[in-house]
PDB file of C-alpha atoms in Angstrom:
ATOM      1  CA  UNK A  14     -17.459  47.953 -25.756  1.00  0.00           C
ATOM      2  CA  UNK A  15     -16.877  44.196 -25.900  1.00  0.00           C
ATOM      3  CA  UNK A  16     -13.191  44.510 -24.970  1.00  0.00           C
ATOM      4  CA  UNK A  17     -14.171  46.115 -21.648  1.00  0.00           C
ATOM      5  CA  UNK A  18     -16.174  43.146 -20.447  1.00  0.00           C
ATOM      6  CA  UNK A  19     -14.558  41.263 -17.564  1.00  0.00           C
ATOM      7  CA  UNK A  20     -13.075  37.810 -17.957  1.00  0.00           C
ATOM      8  CA  UNK A  21     -16.029  36.256 -16.089  1.00  0.00           C
ATOM      9  CA  UNK A  22     -18.420  37.466 -18.780  1.00  0.00           C
ATOM     10  CA  UNK A  23     -16.257  35.948 -21.524  1.00  0.00           C
ATOM     11  CA  UNK A  24     -15.832  32.634 -19.691  1.00  0.00           C
ATOM     12  CA  UNK A  25     -19.554  32.325 -19.051  1.00  0.00           C
ATOM     13  CA  UNK A  26     -20.452  33.266 -22.634  1.00  0.00           C
ATOM     14  CA  UNK A  27     -17.913  30.802 -24.004  1.00  0.00           C
ATOM     15  CA  UNK A  28     -19.343  28.022 -21.838  1.00  0.00           C
ATOM     16  CA  UNK A  29     -22.891  28.831 -22.999  1.00  0.00           C
ATOM     17  CA  UNK A  30     -21.790  28.661 -26.629  1.00  0.00           C
ATOM     18  CA  UNK A  31     -19.788  25.466 -26.079  1.00  0.00           C
ATOM     19  CA  UNK A  32     -22.861  23.872 -24.495  1.00  0.00           C
ATOM     20  CA  UNK A  33     -25.146  25.003 -27.318  1.00  0.00           C
ATOM     21  CA  UNK A  34     -22.691  24.050 -30.052  1.00  0.00           C
ATOM     22  CA  UNK A  35     -21.836  20.626 -28.711  1.00  0.00           C
ATOM     23  CA  UNK A  36     -25.513  19.882 -28.050  1.00  0.00           C
ATOM     24  CA  UNK A  37     -26.149  20.688 -31.720  1.00  0.00           C
ATOM     25  CA  UNK A  38     -23.321  18.405 -32.864  1.00  0.00           C
ATOM     26  CA  UNK A  39     -24.427  15.385 -30.823  1.00  0.00           C
ATOM     27  CA  UNK A  40     -28.133  16.182 -31.121  1.00  0.00           C
ATOM     28  CA  UNK A  41     -28.372  14.123 -34.309  1.00  0.00           C
ATOM     29  CA  UNK A  42     -28.075  11.059 -32.046  1.00  0.00           C
ATOM     30  CA  UNK A  43     -30.567  12.520 -29.557  1.00  0.00           C
ATOM     31  CA  UNK A  44     -27.763  13.378 -27.134  1.00  0.00           C
ATOM     32  CA  UNK A  45     -26.556  16.374 -25.157  1.00  0.00           C
ATOM     33  CA  UNK A  46     -23.118  17.515 -24.038  1.00  0.00           C
ATOM     34  CA  UNK A  47     -23.597  15.540 -20.807  1.00  0.00           C
ATOM     35  CA  UNK A  48     -24.214  12.332 -22.768  1.00  0.00           C
ATOM     36  CA  UNK A  49     -21.036  12.968 -24.741  1.00  0.00           C
ATOM     37  CA  UNK A  50     -19.030  13.623 -21.573  1.00  0.00           C
ATOM     38  CA  UNK A  51     -20.227  10.418 -19.917  1.00  0.00           C
ATOM     39  CA  UNK A  52     -19.712   8.338 -23.064  1.00  0.00           C
ATOM     40  CA  UNK A  53     -16.237   9.845 -23.549  1.00  0.00           C
ATOM     41  CA  UNK A  54     -15.350   8.959 -19.962  1.00  0.00           C
ATOM     42  CA  UNK A  55     -16.538   5.369 -20.364  1.00  0.00           C
ATOM     43  CA  UNK A  56     -14.834   4.852 -23.718  1.00  0.00           C
ATOM     44  CA  UNK A  57     -11.505   5.864 -22.197  1.00  0.00           C
ATOM     45  CA  UNK A  58     -11.793   2.864 -19.865  1.00  0.00           C
ATOM     46  CA  UNK A  59     -13.874   1.595 -16.995  1.00  0.00           C
ATOM     47  CA  UNK A  60     -14.801   4.437 -14.660  1.00  0.00           C
ATOM     48  CA  UNK A  61     -16.152   4.296 -11.139  1.00  0.00           C
ATOM     49  CA  UNK A  62     -19.405   6.191 -10.695  1.00  0.00           C
ATOM     50  CA  UNK A  63     -17.882   8.363  -7.934  1.00  0.00           C
ATOM     51  CA  UNK A  64     -14.992   9.317 -10.227  1.00  0.00           C
ATOM     52  CA  UNK A  65     -17.462  10.200 -12.982  1.00  0.00           C
ATOM     53  CA  UNK A  66     -19.453  12.365 -10.550  1.00  0.00           C
ATOM     54  CA  UNK A  67     -16.250  14.142  -9.528  1.00  0.00           C
ATOM     55  CA  UNK A  68     -15.082  14.627 -13.114  1.00  0.00           C
ATOM     56  CA  UNK A  69     -18.407  16.179 -14.160  1.00  0.00           C
ATOM     57  CA  UNK A  70     -19.140  18.084 -10.938  1.00  0.00           C
ATOM     58  CA  UNK A  71     -18.593  21.446 -12.649  1.00  0.00           C
ATOM     59  CA  UNK A  72     -21.219  20.557 -15.239  1.00  0.00           C
ATOM     60  CA  UNK A  73     -23.889  18.509 -13.464  1.00  0.00           C
ATOM     61  CA  UNK A  74     -24.839  17.060 -10.127  1.00  0.00           C
ATOM     62  CA  UNK A  75     -24.744  13.344  -9.338  1.00  0.00           C
ATOM     63  CA  UNK A  76     -28.468  12.864 -10.017  1.00  0.00           C
ATOM     64  CA  UNK A  77     -28.180  14.372 -13.507  1.00  0.00           C
ATOM     65  CA  UNK A  78     -25.071  12.316 -14.268  1.00  0.00           C
ATOM     66  CA  UNK A  79     -26.830   9.158 -13.045  1.00  0.00           C
ATOM     67  CA  UNK A  80     -29.796   9.994 -15.276  1.00  0.00           C
ATOM     68  CA  UNK A  81     -27.503  10.286 -18.282  1.00  0.00           C
ATOM     69  CA  UNK A  82     -25.810   7.008 -17.343  1.00  0.00           C
ATOM     70  CA  UNK A  83     -29.231   5.335 -17.178  1.00  0.00           C
ATOM     71  CA  UNK A  84     -30.187   6.730 -20.593  1.00  0.00           C
ATOM     72  CA  UNK A  85     -26.947   5.528 -22.183  1.00  0.00           C
ATOM     73  CA  UNK A  86     -27.344   2.126 -20.518  1.00  0.00           C
ATOM     74  CA  UNK A  87     -30.909   2.005 -21.862  1.00  0.00           C
ATOM     75  CA  UNK A  88     -29.526   2.461 -25.366  1.00  0.00           C
ATOM     76  CA  UNK A  89     -27.163  -0.432 -24.720  1.00  0.00           C
ATOM     77  CA  UNK A  90     -24.126   1.862 -24.855  1.00  0.00           C
ATOM     78  CA  UNK A  91     -22.943   1.448 -21.233  1.00  0.00           C
ATOM     79  CA  UNK A  92     -22.526  -1.497 -18.881  1.00  0.00           C
ATOM     80  CA  UNK A  93     -23.743  -0.652 -15.392  1.00  0.00           C
ATOM     81  CA  UNK A  94     -23.668  -4.070 -13.735  1.00  0.00           C
ATOM     82  CA  UNK A  95     -22.607  -2.844 -10.290  1.00  0.00           C
ATOM     83  CA  UNK A  96     -18.917  -2.413 -11.081  1.00  0.00           C
ATOM     84  CA  UNK A  97     -17.184   0.385 -12.928  1.00  0.00           C
ATOM     85  CA  UNK A  98     -19.063   1.808 -15.890  1.00  0.00           C
ATOM     86  CA  UNK A  99     -17.759   0.784 -19.288  1.00  0.00           C
ATOM     87  CA  UNK A 100     -18.750   1.302 -22.884  1.00  0.00           C
ATOM     88  CA  UNK A 101     -20.264  -1.589 -24.787  1.00  0.00           C
ATOM     89  CA  UNK A 102     -19.355  -2.345 -28.393  1.00  0.00           C
ATOM     90  CA  UNK A 103     -22.448  -0.344 -29.405  1.00  0.00           C
ATOM     91  CA  UNK A 104     -21.300   2.535 -27.199  1.00  0.00           C
ATOM     92  CA  UNK A 105     -17.833   2.510 -28.748  1.00  0.00           C
ATOM     93  CA  UNK A 106     -19.393   2.507 -32.219  1.00  0.00           C
ATOM     94  CA  UNK A 107     -21.601   5.481 -31.310  1.00  0.00           C
ATOM     95  CA  UNK A 108     -18.584   7.272 -29.875  1.00  0.00           C
ATOM     96  CA  UNK A 109     -16.647   6.656 -33.082  1.00  0.00           C
ATOM     97  CA  UNK A 110     -19.547   8.042 -35.160  1.00  0.00           C
ATOM     98  CA  UNK A 111     -19.617  11.206 -33.083  1.00  0.00           C
ATOM     99  CA  UNK A 112     -15.892  11.719 -32.465  1.00  0.00           C
ATOM    100  CA  UNK A 113     -15.121  13.232 -35.869  1.00  0.00           C
ATOM    101  CA  UNK A 114     -17.946  15.769 -35.606  1.00  0.00           C
ATOM    102  CA  UNK A 115     -17.001  16.661 -32.029  1.00  0.00           C
ATOM    103  CA  UNK A 116     -13.371  17.064 -33.097  1.00  0.00           C
ATOM    104  CA  UNK A 117     -14.369  19.357 -35.954  1.00  0.00           C
ATOM    105  CA  UNK A 118     -16.480  21.427 -33.562  1.00  0.00           C
ATOM    106  CA  UNK A 119     -13.591  21.718 -31.111  1.00  0.00           C
ATOM    107  CA  UNK A 120     -11.253  22.825 -33.903  1.00  0.00           C
ATOM    108  CA  UNK A 121     -13.771  25.473 -34.987  1.00  0.00           C
ATOM    109  CA  UNK A 122     -13.702  26.925 -31.473  1.00  0.00           C
ATOM    110  CA  UNK A 123      -9.991  27.708 -31.844  1.00  0.00           C
ATOM    111  CA  UNK A 124     -10.214  28.830 -35.485  1.00  0.00           C
ATOM    112  CA  UNK A 125      -7.766  31.654 -36.131  1.00  0.00           C
ATOM    113  CA  UNK A 126      -5.655  30.920 -33.045  1.00  0.00           C
ATOM    114  CA  UNK A 127      -2.190  29.498 -33.420  1.00  0.00           C
ATOM    115  CA  UNK A 128      -1.339  26.480 -31.276  1.00  0.00           C
ATOM    116  CA  UNK A 129       0.767  28.820 -29.134  1.00  0.00           C
ATOM    117  CA  UNK A 130      -2.111  31.315 -28.690  1.00  0.00           C
ATOM    118  CA  UNK A 131      -4.478  28.509 -27.751  1.00  0.00           C
ATOM    119  CA  UNK A 132      -1.981  27.071 -25.265  1.00  0.00           C
ATOM    120  CA  UNK A 133      -1.417  30.527 -23.714  1.00  0.00           C
ATOM    121  CA  UNK A 134      -5.171  31.088 -23.420  1.00  0.00           C
ATOM    122  CA  UNK A 135      -5.714  27.755 -21.685  1.00  0.00           C
ATOM    123  CA  UNK A 136      -2.686  28.329 -19.438  1.00  0.00           C
ATOM    124  CA  UNK A 137      -3.997  31.772 -18.483  1.00  0.00           C
ATOM    125  CA  UNK A 138      -7.427  30.398 -17.626  1.00  0.00           C
ATOM    126  CA  UNK A 139      -5.857  27.562 -15.623  1.00  0.00           C
ATOM    127  CA  UNK A 140      -3.804  30.088 -13.670  1.00  0.00           C
ATOM    128  CA  UNK A 141      -6.918  32.172 -12.929  1.00  0.00           C
ATOM    129  CA  UNK A 142      -8.715  29.055 -11.657  1.00  0.00           C
ATOM    130  CA  UNK A 143      -5.744  28.160  -9.450  1.00  0.00           C
ATOM    131  CA  UNK A 144      -5.580  31.738  -8.124  1.00  0.00           C
ATOM    132  CA  UNK A 145      -9.277  31.717  -7.230  1.00  0.00           C
ATOM    133  CA  UNK A 146      -9.139  28.251  -5.689  1.00  0.00           C
ATOM    134  CA  UNK A 147      -6.230  29.362  -3.520  1.00  0.00           C
ATOM    135  CA  UNK A 148      -8.009  32.601  -2.556  1.00  0.00           C
ATOM    136  CA  UNK A 149     -11.121  30.611  -1.621  1.00  0.00           C
ATOM    137  CA  UNK A 150      -9.101  28.113   0.392  1.00  0.00           C
ATOM    138  CA  UNK A 151      -9.726  25.119  -1.847  1.00  0.00           C
TER     139      UNK A 151
END
């Protein structure tokens, strides 16, 4: 029965499980997947708020992203002094603490897939997204 489910069902179910699993991994620090995404973006280098909104648009609206930014700034993990957002030393340390666990979680998602199978899966999904974006005129 499961094999007959359409790709949309599988994509949605995978996203639900990714959300739940990553929330569990970062939950020890009182964080959610959104917190991790924002912190990851800031650790990679200063990021403009508009660019962060655009990068996370598929996951959360600007108000939710701004709320997460405020929470991380309140912990002293982000600088939000009117310019681009950037991670503080404390934010980079928190990121480092979490990175190994997040990496292990990500590897568990692809358990049993060869690198080639994983790459083909991602490429297939990317092609489906491109097909739909083109069909919808985006």
